[in-house]
Amino acid sequence: MLEVLRQPIEDKVVTISRAQGSITFPANFMMVAAMNPCPCGYFGDPVKECTCSFSTISRYQRRISGPLLDRIDIFAQVPRIEYEKLADDRLAEESERVRSRVEDARAIQRARFEGTRLTCNKEMTPVEVRQFCQVEQEAQSLLKAAMRQLALSARAFNRILKLARTIADLTDAPTISSSHLAEAIQYRPRSLV
Ligand SMILES: [Zn+2]
């Protein structure tokens, strides 16, 4: 079922075909999804042992196909939270502050794309990625190494550059440095088994 999301994620439309004809609806959305690392949920947990076999874990993780993974921008592993952190009254960072940082980055993107049909980095096509995602000289080799080692597709390559552009915007940096790029690369999926 998840596989049917591949097209709407790319094209931002959903087409429903019936005998009487087909209708296309707008479907511009942000997909946020979560899954366990294995059926029992404890694979990789430092405290509780996972009871799944290697083949069960592998089969479970393969339920999300490569092409669908390729279309997701950010992957984050969420490890167990220790009691001390849960009980800590001090919150990490206030939502208000994060919000204002995001709004500033959005304003930068609106200014960047003024006069075009685009509103944010995510919407860039490969042509615009080349135009707007300037990677600093010293970051070029990192990009090249990542492409080779992670065997990235052209789609993943463009996604990394767009994400790196956004990370740079969050600090109001004009060009993409190796630290922006490194952060974007670490959000690519890694095989868990
Ligand atoms: Zn398990």
Coordinates of C-alpha atoms and ligand atoms in Angstrom, one line a residue:
M1 CA 0.0 0.0 0.0
L2 CA 2.8 2.4 0.9
E3 CA 4.2 2.1 -2.6
V4 CA 1.2 4.0 -4.1
L5 CA 2.7 7.1 -2.3
R6 CA 5.6 7.1 -4.7
Q7 CA 3.8 9.1 -7.4
P8 CA 2.1 11.7 -5.2
I9 CA 5.3 12.4 -3.4
E10 CA 7.0 13.2 -6.7
D11 CA 4.1 14.8 -8.7
K12 CA 2.0 16.3 -5.8
V13 CA -1.2 15.0 -7.4
V14 CA -3.3 11.8 -7.0
T15 CA -5.1 10.4 -10.1
I16 CA -8.0 8.1 -9.5
S17 CA -9.0 6.0 -12.5
R18 CA -12.4 4.3 -12.8
A19 CA -14.3 2.9 -15.8
Q20 CA -16.1 6.2 -16.2
G21 CA -12.8 8.1 -16.5
S22 CA -10.0 9.5 -14.3
I23 CA -9.9 12.5 -12.0
T24 CA -6.7 14.2 -10.7
F25 CA -6.7 15.8 -7.3
P26 CA -4.0 18.0 -5.8
A27 CA -1.9 16.2 -3.2
N28 CA 0.9 18.4 -2.0
F29 CA 1.8 17.0 1.4
M30 CA 4.6 16.4 3.8
M31 CA 5.0 12.7 4.8
V32 CA 6.1 11.9 8.3
A33 CA 6.3 8.2 9.1
A34 CA 7.8 6.0 11.9
M35 CA 8.6 2.4 12.0
N36 CA 10.2 -0.1 14.5
P37 CA 13.6 -1.5 13.6
C38 CA 12.3 -5.0 13.8
P39 CA 9.0 -6.8 14.7
C40 CA 9.8 -7.0 18.5
G41 CA 11.0 -3.4 18.4
Y42 CA 14.3 -3.8 20.3
F43 CA 16.8 -4.3 17.5
G44 CA 19.8 -2.1 18.3
D45 CA 18.6 -1.3 21.8
P46 CA 21.5 -1.1 24.3
V47 CA 19.3 -2.4 27.2
K48 CA 16.8 -4.9 26.0
E49 CA 17.7 -7.7 23.7
C50 CA 16.0 -8.2 20.3
T51 CA 14.4 -11.6 19.9
C52 CA 14.1 -11.5 16.1
S53 CA 16.1 -13.6 13.8
F54 CA 18.4 -12.0 11.2
S55 CA 16.1 -13.0 8.3
T56 CA 13.0 -11.7 10.1
I57 CA 14.6 -8.3 10.6
S58 CA 15.8 -8.2 7.1
R59 CA 12.4 -9.1 5.7
Y60 CA 10.7 -6.6 8.0
Q61 CA 13.0 -3.8 6.9
R62 CA 12.6 -4.6 3.2
R63 CA 8.9 -3.9 3.4
I64 CA 9.8 -0.3 2.6
S65 CA 11.2 -0.5 -0.9
G66 CA 14.3 1.2 -2.1
P67 CA 12.5 3.6 -4.5
L68 CA 10.2 4.8 -1.6
L69 CA 13.2 5.2 0.7
D70 CA 14.9 7.2 -2.1
R71 CA 12.0 9.7 -2.0
I72 CA 12.3 10.4 1.8
D73 CA 14.5 13.4 2.7
I74 CA 15.4 12.9 6.3
F75 CA 15.9 9.6 8.2
A76 CA 16.5 9.8 12.0
Q77 CA 17.1 6.9 14.4
V78 CA 15.5 7.5 17.7
P79 CA 17.2 5.6 20.5
R80 CA 15.9 4.8 23.9
I81 CA 15.8 7.9 26.2
E82 CA 17.4 7.4 29.6
Y83 CA 15.4 8.1 32.7
E84 CA 17.6 11.0 33.7
K85 CA 16.8 12.8 30.5
L86 CA 13.1 12.1 30.8
A87 CA 13.0 13.4 34.3
D88 CA 15.0 16.5 33.5
D89 CA 12.8 19.6 33.8
R90 CA 15.0 21.7 31.5
L91 CA 13.6 21.5 28.0
A92 CA 16.0 21.4 25.2
E93 CA 15.0 24.4 23.1
E94 CA 11.8 26.3 23.1
S95 CA 9.5 25.7 20.2
E96 CA 9.1 29.5 19.7
R97 CA 12.8 29.9 19.0
V98 CA 12.8 27.0 16.6
R99 CA 9.8 28.4 14.9
S100 CA 11.4 31.8 14.3
R101 CA 14.5 30.1 12.9
V102 CA 12.3 28.2 10.5
E103 CA 10.4 31.3 9.5
D104 CA 13.7 33.1 8.8
A105 CA 14.9 30.2 6.6
R106 CA 11.5 30.3 4.7
A107 CA 11.9 34.1 4.2
I108 CA 15.3 33.5 2.6
Q109 CA 13.8 30.9 0.3
R110 CA 11.0 33.1 -0.7
A111 CA 13.5 35.8 -1.6
R112 CA 15.6 33.3 -3.5
F113 CA 12.7 32.2 -5.7
E114 CA 11.0 35.5 -6.2
G115 CA 9.6 35.8 -9.6
T116 CA 9.6 32.0 -10.1
R117 CA 7.0 29.4 -9.5
L118 CA 8.9 28.1 -6.5
T119 CA 8.3 28.9 -2.9
C120 CA 10.8 26.7 -1.1
N121 CA 14.0 24.6 -1.6
K122 CA 12.1 21.3 -1.7
E123 CA 10.4 22.3 -5.0
M124 CA 13.7 22.7 -6.9
T125 CA 14.2 20.6 -10.0
P126 CA 17.7 19.3 -10.9
V127 CA 18.2 22.5 -13.1
E128 CA 17.5 24.8 -10.2
V129 CA 19.5 22.6 -7.8
R130 CA 22.5 23.3 -10.1
Q131 CA 21.7 27.0 -10.1
F132 CA 21.0 27.6 -6.4
C133 CA 22.9 24.9 -4.5
Q134 CA 26.4 26.1 -4.8
V135 CA 28.7 23.8 -2.9
E136 CA 31.9 25.3 -1.5
Q137 CA 35.1 24.1 -3.1
E138 CA 36.3 22.2 0.0
A139 CA 32.9 20.4 0.2
Q140 CA 33.1 19.0 -3.3
S141 CA 35.3 16.0 -2.4
L142 CA 32.9 15.1 0.5
L143 CA 30.0 15.1 -2.0
K144 CA 31.9 12.9 -4.4
A145 CA 32.9 10.4 -1.7
A146 CA 29.3 10.2 -0.4
M147 CA 28.0 9.6 -3.9
R148 CA 30.4 6.7 -4.3
Q149 CA 30.3 5.1 -0.9
L150 CA 26.5 5.4 -0.4
A151 CA 25.9 4.5 -4.1
L152 CA 23.4 7.4 -4.3
S153 CA 20.9 7.7 -7.1
A154 CA 20.6 11.0 -9.0
R155 CA 17.4 11.6 -7.1
A156 CA 19.1 11.1 -3.7
F157 CA 22.0 13.3 -4.9
N158 CA 19.5 16.2 -5.6
R159 CA 17.7 15.6 -2.3
I160 CA 20.9 15.9 -0.3
L161 CA 21.8 19.1 -2.0
K162 CA 18.4 20.6 -1.4
L163 CA 18.5 19.5 2.2
A164 CA 22.0 20.9 2.6
R165 CA 20.7 24.2 1.1
T166 CA 18.0 24.3 3.7
I167 CA 20.5 23.5 6.5
A168 CA 22.6 26.4 5.2
D169 CA 19.6 28.7 5.1
L170 CA 18.9 27.9 8.8
T171 CA 22.2 29.6 9.6
D172 CA 21.8 32.3 6.9
A173 CA 24.9 31.0 5.1
P174 CA 25.2 32.0 1.4
T175 CA 26.9 28.8 0.2
I176 CA 26.8 25.1 1.2
S177 CA 29.8 24.2 3.3
S178 CA 31.1 20.8 4.2
S179 CA 29.4 20.8 7.6
H180 CA 26.0 21.6 6.0
L181 CA 26.6 18.8 3.5
A182 CA 27.8 16.3 6.1
E183 CA 24.6 16.9 8.1
A184 CA 22.4 16.4 5.1
I185 CA 24.3 13.2 4.2
Q186 CA 23.9 11.7 7.6
Y187 CA 20.1 11.9 7.2
R188 CA 20.2 9.3 4.4
P189 CA 19.0 5.9 5.3
R190 CA 21.5 3.3 6.5
S191 CA 20.8 -0.4 6.4
L192 CA 20.3 -1.5 9.9
V193 CA 21.3 -5.2 9.4
Ligands
ZN1 ZN 13.5 -7.6 17.3

